[in-house]
Tab-separated table of C-alpha atoms in Angstrom:
chain	number	residue	atom	x	y	z
A	1465	UNK	CA	0.000	0.000	0.000
A	1466	UNK	CA	1.510	3.386	-0.941
A	1467	UNK	CA	2.281	5.850	1.803
A	1468	UNK	CA	-0.112	8.724	2.362
A	1469	UNK	CA	1.397	12.161	2.849
A	1470	UNK	CA	-0.095	13.534	6.053
A	1471	UNK	CA	-0.657	17.249	6.453
A	1472	UNK	CA	1.336	19.277	8.935
A	1473	UNK	CA	-1.920	20.782	10.249
A	1474	UNK	CA	-2.941	17.330	11.494
A	1475	UNK	CA	0.130	17.251	13.741
A	1476	UNK	CA	-0.109	20.592	15.488
A	1477	UNK	CA	0.093	20.238	19.298
A	1478	UNK	CA	-2.994	20.903	21.400
A	1479	UNK	CA	-0.898	22.921	23.847
A	1480	UNK	CA	1.362	25.088	21.695
A	1481	UNK	CA	2.496	27.149	24.704
A	1482	UNK	CA	3.756	23.998	26.425
A	1483	UNK	CA	5.631	22.996	23.284
A	1484	UNK	CA	7.330	26.387	23.056
A	1485	UNK	CA	8.269	26.236	26.756
A	1486	UNK	CA	9.674	22.735	26.264
A	1487	UNK	CA	11.808	23.952	23.355
A	1488	UNK	CA	13.091	26.895	25.391
A	1489	UNK	CA	14.008	24.803	28.443
A	1490	UNK	CA	15.628	22.023	26.437
A	1491	UNK	CA	17.756	24.448	24.433
A	1492	UNK	CA	19.000	26.099	27.631
A	1493	UNK	CA	20.767	22.941	28.859
A	1494	UNK	CA	22.597	19.955	27.444
A	1495	UNK	CA	20.226	17.541	29.158
A	1496	UNK	CA	20.621	15.031	26.314
A	1497	UNK	CA	24.162	14.249	27.506
A	1498	UNK	CA	22.691	12.477	30.547
A	1499	UNK	CA	20.789	9.891	28.497
A	1500	UNK	CA	21.812	9.889	24.792
A	1501	UNK	CA	24.391	7.341	23.609
A	1502	UNK	CA	25.813	6.092	20.332
A	1503	UNK	CA	25.454	2.345	19.678
A	1504	UNK	CA	28.517	1.188	17.717
A	1505	UNK	CA	30.037	-1.828	16.021
A	1506	UNK	CA	33.748	-2.624	16.265
A	1507	UNK	CA	35.492	-2.896	12.913
A	1508	UNK	CA	38.890	-4.615	12.887
A	1509	UNK	CA	41.339	-2.804	10.619
A	1510	UNK	CA	44.762	-3.869	9.246
A	1511	UNK	CA	47.776	-3.849	11.599
A	1512	UNK	CA	45.569	-4.505	14.610
A	1513	UNK	CA	43.783	-1.160	14.415
A	1514	UNK	CA	40.145	-0.941	15.502
A	1515	UNK	CA	37.444	1.588	14.724
A	1516	UNK	CA	33.957	1.911	16.169
A	1517	UNK	CA	31.322	2.790	13.588
A	1518	UNK	CA	28.054	4.416	14.590
A	1519	UNK	CA	24.950	2.251	14.115
A	1520	UNK	CA	22.111	3.827	16.078
A	1521	UNK	CA	21.147	6.025	18.958
A	1522	UNK	CA	20.170	4.734	22.380
A	1523	UNK	CA	18.744	5.866	25.721
A	1524	UNK	CA	20.276	5.194	29.142
A	1525	UNK	CA	17.709	3.498	31.394
A	1526	UNK	CA	20.051	2.887	34.309
A	1527	UNK	CA	23.785	2.672	34.927
A	1528	UNK	CA	24.195	-0.527	32.899
A	1529	UNK	CA	21.187	-0.667	30.541
A	1530	UNK	CA	20.542	0.993	27.169
A	1531	UNK	CA	17.208	1.010	25.319
A	1532	UNK	CA	17.469	1.055	21.525
A	1533	UNK	CA	15.980	-0.581	18.410
A	1534	UNK	CA	16.338	-4.283	17.602
A	1535	UNK	CA	17.051	-3.701	13.910
A	1536	UNK	CA	20.334	-1.978	14.844
A	1537	UNK	CA	21.901	-5.380	15.512
A	1538	UNK	CA	21.212	-6.939	12.120
A	1539	UNK	CA	22.981	-6.583	8.788
A	1540	UNK	CA	20.891	-7.218	5.673
A	1541	UNK	CA	22.688	-8.559	2.589
A	1542	UNK	CA	21.784	-7.942	-1.066
A	1543	UNK	CA	19.562	-11.034	-1.035
A	1544	UNK	CA	17.517	-9.533	1.790
A	1545	UNK	CA	18.730	-11.986	4.442
A	1546	UNK	CA	19.414	-10.620	7.935
A	1547	UNK	CA	22.462	-11.608	9.973
A	1548	UNK	CA	22.801	-10.862	13.693
A	1549	UNK	CA	25.846	-8.807	14.690
A	1550	UNK	CA	27.843	-10.704	17.361
A	1551	UNK	CA	27.380	-9.204	20.812
A	1552	UNK	CA	31.149	-8.980	21.381
A	1553	UNK	CA	31.375	-6.471	18.505
A	1554	UNK	CA	28.893	-4.041	20.095
A	1555	UNK	CA	30.111	-0.977	22.000
A	1556	UNK	CA	28.373	2.039	23.531
A	1557	UNK	CA	29.754	5.595	23.519
A	1558	UNK	CA	28.532	8.271	25.928
A	1559	UNK	CA	29.304	11.903	26.659
A	1560	UNK	CA	30.921	12.956	23.413
A	1561	UNK	CA	30.542	16.431	21.936
A	1562	UNK	CA	31.468	15.010	18.534
A	1563	UNK	CA	30.402	11.654	17.105
A	1564	UNK	CA	33.783	11.173	15.432
A	1565	UNK	CA	36.029	11.954	18.418
A	1566	UNK	CA	36.787	9.340	21.070
A	1567	UNK	CA	39.288	11.192	23.280
A	1568	UNK	CA	36.786	12.665	25.728
A	1569	UNK	CA	34.091	10.029	25.303
A	1570	UNK	CA	33.228	7.085	27.519
A	1571	UNK	CA	33.343	3.927	25.376
A	1572	UNK	CA	32.268	0.627	26.934
A	1573	UNK	CA	31.693	-2.852	25.558
A	1574	UNK	CA	28.367	-4.677	25.631
A	1575	UNK	CA	28.152	-7.839	27.703
A	1576	UNK	CA	24.659	-8.734	26.531
A	1577	UNK	CA	22.084	-7.673	23.935
A	1578	UNK	CA	18.432	-8.591	24.590
A	1579	UNK	CA	16.312	-8.469	21.430
A	1580	UNK	CA	12.554	-8.356	21.984
A	1581	UNK	CA	11.432	-12.018	21.732
A	1582	UNK	CA	8.699	-11.119	19.219
A	1583	UNK	CA	10.804	-8.876	16.997
A	1584	UNK	CA	10.171	-9.490	13.271
A	1585	UNK	CA	12.972	-8.462	10.891
A	1586	UNK	CA	10.626	-8.337	7.900
A	1587	UNK	CA	8.456	-5.444	9.085
A	1588	UNK	CA	10.205	-4.291	12.307
A	1589	UNK	CA	7.396	-5.406	14.611
A	1590	UNK	CA	8.411	-4.954	18.288
A	1591	UNK	CA	11.573	-3.130	17.224
A	1592	UNK	CA	13.189	-2.932	20.668
A	1593	UNK	CA	16.429	-4.110	22.256
A	1594	UNK	CA	18.217	-3.583	25.566
A	1595	UNK	CA	22.011	-3.547	25.814
A	1596	UNK	CA	23.803	-4.404	29.057
A	1597	UNK	CA	27.263	-2.873	29.457
A	1598	UNK	CA	30.374	-4.045	31.296
A	1599	UNK	CA	30.913	-0.715	33.064
A	1600	UNK	CA	28.493	1.756	34.602
A	1601	UNK	CA	27.525	4.985	32.872
A	1602	UNK	CA	27.920	8.428	34.391
A	1603	UNK	CA	24.378	9.713	34.778
A	1604	UNK	CA	22.890	12.700	36.546
A	1605	UNK	CA	19.227	13.304	35.796
A	1606	UNK	CA	17.816	10.174	34.206
A	1607	UNK	CA	14.838	9.464	32.012
A	1608	UNK	CA	12.027	7.204	33.184
A	1609	UNK	CA	9.713	4.604	31.707
A	1610	UNK	CA	6.282	5.998	30.762
A	1611	UNK	CA	3.367	6.025	33.190
A	1612	UNK	CA	0.711	5.840	30.438
A	1613	UNK	CA	0.308	5.081	26.746
A	1614	UNK	CA	0.850	7.793	24.145
A	1615	UNK	CA	-2.034	9.879	22.807
A	1616	UNK	CA	-2.654	11.849	19.619
A	1617	UNK	CA	-1.181	15.376	19.805
A	1618	UNK	CA	1.169	14.553	22.692
A	1619	UNK	CA	4.520	16.284	22.272
A	1620	UNK	CA	8.098	15.132	22.714
A	1621	UNK	CA	11.817	15.416	21.917
A	1622	UNK	CA	13.879	13.047	19.754
A	1623	UNK	CA	17.691	13.305	19.834
A	1624	UNK	CA	20.356	11.490	17.849
A	1625	UNK	CA	23.237	11.461	15.375
A	1626	UNK	CA	21.281	10.801	12.191
A	1627	UNK	CA	22.335	11.414	8.611
A	1628	UNK	CA	21.831	14.970	7.415
A	1629	UNK	CA	19.907	13.742	4.355
A	1630	UNK	CA	19.181	10.494	2.467
A	1631	UNK	CA	22.514	8.605	2.048
A	1632	UNK	CA	24.315	11.690	3.339
A	1633	UNK	CA	26.966	11.931	6.093
A	1634	UNK	CA	26.205	11.455	9.773
A	1635	UNK	CA	25.888	14.574	11.862
A	1636	UNK	CA	28.982	14.986	14.013
A	1637	UNK	CA	26.894	16.570	16.745
A	1638	UNK	CA	23.643	15.573	18.420
A	1639	UNK	CA	20.542	16.739	16.561
A	1640	UNK	CA	17.174	17.335	18.200
A	1641	UNK	CA	13.631	17.556	16.911
A	1642	UNK	CA	10.533	18.633	18.803
A	1643	UNK	CA	7.689	16.486	17.545
A	1644	UNK	CA	3.924	16.045	17.782
A	1645	UNK	CA	2.434	12.545	17.951
A	1646	UNK	CA	-0.099	11.323	15.395
A	1647	UNK	CA	-1.650	8.084	14.135
A	1648	UNK	CA	0.150	5.608	11.843
A	1649	UNK	CA	-2.935	3.845	10.498
A	1650	UNK	CA	-3.323	6.018	7.401
A	1651	UNK	CA	0.402	5.973	6.690
A	1652	UNK	CA	1.196	2.313	6.092
A	1653	UNK	CA	-1.081	-0.705	6.523
A	1654	UNK	CA	1.730	-2.920	7.806
A	1655	UNK	CA	1.825	-0.805	10.972
A	1656	UNK	CA	-1.915	-0.875	11.644
A	1657	UNK	CA	-1.879	-3.620	14.271
A	1658	UNK	CA	1.499	-2.884	15.806
A	1659	UNK	CA	2.157	-0.999	19.056
A	1660	UNK	CA	3.573	1.967	17.144
A	1661	UNK	CA	2.813	5.632	16.678
A	1662	UNK	CA	3.953	8.403	14.361
A	1663	UNK	CA	5.416	11.802	15.165
A	1664	UNK	CA	6.107	14.817	12.952
A	1665	UNK	CA	8.749	17.522	13.370
A	1666	UNK	CA	7.088	20.614	14.843
A	1667	UNK	CA	9.722	23.235	13.958
A	1668	UNK	CA	10.504	22.103	10.405
A	1669	UNK	CA	6.971	21.230	9.276
A	1670	UNK	CA	7.192	17.478	9.106
A	1671	UNK	CA	10.693	16.482	8.065
A	1672	UNK	CA	11.539	12.891	9.005
A	1673	UNK	CA	14.506	11.551	10.970
A	1674	UNK	CA	17.297	9.796	9.058
A	1675	UNK	CA	19.335	6.615	9.497
A	1676	UNK	CA	21.709	6.837	12.435
A	1677	UNK	CA	18.996	8.486	14.491
A	1678	UNK	CA	17.129	5.169	14.562
A	1679	UNK	CA	17.050	3.586	18.007
A	1680	UNK	CA	16.911	6.977	19.689
A	1681	UNK	CA	14.382	7.580	22.442
A	1682	UNK	CA	11.463	9.994	22.117
A	1683	UNK	CA	11.044	11.815	25.424
A	1684	UNK	CA	7.870	13.377	26.809
A	1685	UNK	CA	7.887	16.758	28.635
A	1686	UNK	CA	8.193	14.694	31.840
A	1687	UNK	CA	11.379	13.131	30.391
A	1688	UNK	CA	9.771	9.726	30.112
A	1689	UNK	CA	11.003	7.672	27.154
A	1690	UNK	CA	7.724	7.041	25.339
A	1691	UNK	CA	8.975	5.727	21.985
A	1692	UNK	CA	11.988	4.344	20.115
A	1693	UNK	CA	12.565	5.456	16.519
A	1694	UNK	CA	12.091	2.483	14.179
A	1695	UNK	CA	13.646	1.721	10.805
A	1696	UNK	CA	10.314	2.084	9.045
A	1697	UNK	CA	10.736	5.864	9.135
A	1698	UNK	CA	11.362	7.805	5.912
A	1699	UNK	CA	14.530	9.925	5.924
A	1700	UNK	CA	14.035	13.702	5.869
A	1701	UNK	CA	10.899	13.442	3.740
A	1702	UNK	CA	8.393	16.281	3.885
A	1703	UNK	CA	5.028	15.137	5.238
A	1704	UNK	CA	6.284	11.675	6.260
A	1705	UNK	CA	6.281	11.328	10.071
A	1706	UNK	CA	8.788	9.168	11.905
A	1707	UNK	CA	7.564	5.752	13.069
A	1708	UNK	CA	8.160	4.864	16.714
A	1709	UNK	CA	7.788	1.648	18.694
A	1710	UNK	CA	5.674	2.510	21.726
A	1711	UNK	CA	7.526	1.875	24.977
A	1712	UNK	CA	4.481	1.667	27.250
A	1713	UNK	CA	3.109	-1.352	25.349
A	1714	UNK	CA	6.416	-3.158	25.996
A	1715	UNK	CA	6.960	-1.911	29.535
A	1716	UNK	CA	6.594	-5.326	31.177
A	1717	UNK	CA	9.279	-6.864	28.953
A	1718	UNK	CA	11.610	-3.907	29.566
A	1719	UNK	CA	11.181	-4.113	33.339
A	1720	UNK	CA	11.770	-7.869	33.253
A	1721	UNK	CA	15.096	-7.310	31.480
A	1722	UNK	CA	16.016	-4.511	33.892
A	1723	UNK	CA	15.305	-6.843	36.805
A	1724	UNK	CA	17.012	-9.859	35.313
A	1725	UNK	CA	20.174	-9.210	37.330
A	1726	UNK	CA	18.202	-10.010	40.507
A	1727	UNK	CA	17.354	-13.449	39.086
A	1728	UNK	CA	21.040	-13.950	38.301
A	1729	UNK	CA	21.975	-13.016	41.857
A	1730	UNK	CA	19.509	-15.544	43.209
A	1731	UNK	CA	21.481	-18.326	41.547
A	1732	UNK	CA	24.505	-17.520	43.694
A	1733	UNK	CA	23.153	-16.366	47.056
A	1734	UNK	CA	20.794	-17.834	49.682
A	1735	UNK	CA	17.136	-17.388	48.767
A	1736	UNK	CA	16.351	-15.518	52.001
A	1737	UNK	CA	19.138	-13.037	51.302
A	1738	UNK	CA	18.039	-12.601	47.698
A	1739	UNK	CA	14.476	-12.050	48.876
A	1740	UNK	CA	15.571	-9.298	51.252
A	1741	UNK	CA	17.590	-7.588	48.551
A	1742	UNK	CA	14.808	-7.947	45.992
A	1743	UNK	CA	12.192	-6.478	48.329
A	1744	UNK	CA	14.210	-3.415	49.340
A	1745	UNK	CA	15.378	-2.695	45.815
A	1746	UNK	CA	11.892	-3.270	44.373
A	1747	UNK	CA	10.385	-0.796	46.837
A	1748	UNK	CA	12.845	1.898	45.784
A	1749	UNK	CA	12.417	1.169	42.095
A	1750	UNK	CA	8.611	1.188	42.296
A	1751	UNK	CA	8.760	4.561	44.024
A	1752	UNK	CA	11.128	5.762	41.308
A	1753	UNK	CA	8.743	4.651	38.530
A	1754	UNK	CA	5.746	6.391	40.085
A	1755	UNK	CA	7.397	9.797	40.466
A	1756	UNK	CA	6.226	11.314	37.204
A	1757	UNK	CA	2.648	10.050	37.169
A	1758	UNK	CA	0.480	13.142	36.741
A	1759	UNK	CA	-2.638	14.405	34.992
A	1760	UNK	CA	-2.755	14.389	31.190
A	1761	UNK	CA	-3.548	18.098	31.005
A	1762	UNK	CA	-0.113	19.010	32.328
A	1763	UNK	CA	-1.236	22.588	33.048
A	1764	UNK	CA	1.091	22.793	36.054
A	1765	UNK	CA	4.033	20.784	34.719
A	1766	UNK	CA	6.501	23.604	35.347
A	1767	UNK	CA	5.254	24.167	38.907
A	1768	UNK	CA	5.501	20.469	39.691
A	1769	UNK	CA	9.005	20.053	38.274
A	1770	UNK	CA	10.765	21.078	41.505
A	1771	UNK	CA	8.776	18.674	43.671
A	1772	UNK	CA	9.247	15.878	41.118
A	1773	UNK	CA	12.994	16.486	41.205
A	1774	UNK	CA	12.918	16.302	45.002
A	1775	UNK	CA	11.059	12.996	44.872
A	1776	UNK	CA	13.525	11.792	42.258
A	1777	UNK	CA	16.383	12.442	44.687
A	1778	UNK	CA	14.520	10.673	47.497
A	1779	UNK	CA	13.903	7.626	45.324
A	1780	UNK	CA	17.493	7.648	44.089
A	1781	UNK	CA	18.735	7.759	47.680
A	1782	UNK	CA	16.482	4.836	48.572
A	1783	UNK	CA	17.928	2.890	45.661
A	1784	UNK	CA	21.445	3.697	46.876
A	1785	UNK	CA	20.409	2.539	50.354
A	1786	UNK	CA	19.101	-0.730	48.920
A	1787	UNK	CA	22.387	-1.317	47.100
A	1788	UNK	CA	24.428	-0.482	50.219
A	1789	UNK	CA	22.213	-2.743	52.316
A	1790	UNK	CA	22.805	-5.601	49.911
A	1791	UNK	CA	26.570	-5.034	49.860
A	1792	UNK	CA	26.543	-5.060	53.661
A	1793	UNK	CA	24.612	-8.351	53.689
A	1794	UNK	CA	27.120	-9.756	51.198
A	1795	UNK	CA	30.034	-8.833	53.457
A	1796	UNK	CA	28.383	-10.227	56.580
A	1797	UNK	CA	27.447	-13.513	54.920
A	1798	UNK	CA	30.877	-14.018	53.402
A	1799	UNK	CA	29.528	-14.317	49.863
């Protein structure tokens, strides 16, 4: 079915004042540096040299976990067959002003890549993956998982290192687009029954996001990651919104992967000890997830931001306490 060009008017935000305030606040700070990463593949060069080529964007969920798109980890040959990139070739780069400079960046290898179990390479259904890293990331303010599903005319921010135009060079610096969410049903029939949504660039009247930006997280005004940019998007095409995999619809799977380390711990420590650790950590994490739940109208978002930040710090401290408590139990039990 051919794609339908959707009008920019259909993607105007309901609350234009909120959108303009979001743009102003985001441009005042480099908040993206606390969550945006570059997902890379190691390329072995002659004479033992190695380079790390950019594949996709990604979003830091916690100190060891990155949310990105599943299609980033597959190469497709001329025959249309997909081959999985070996996990040991995957690296993550954080905190770089320039995509092509490594000196001041934090580059860490992946120890595990979880592809969504129902991902379909043919049409990018459930296009999500979570990368676990060997070393912890440096994070200040963090993004959160969404507290509700997305709705038409919601607004958000997408950041990444996409190509400047179709088959063009990658941007050396992070690019950002402020978008308005719409409906994919009229755009492409293959996406009708998938947990996806579309979003159009607000400032540039509907230009799409290009390759390299795929895998990047779409953030709400509450800095919840509500979508992940999928490969089905059309690069920099006027009137063709980007296609995003909805995070809320996959929240249970994401949380299961985030909590998988607790299951691993339970293999090596007494069940009673694991239960204590699980309970204290779960309490802190649940509190952390519920911080940003608020009314859809968002008329007092700015006023609530200070109190939300305070709660964020409280929850973060409780999580630190849970970790310290567990380490103390480890020491006392001789594990």
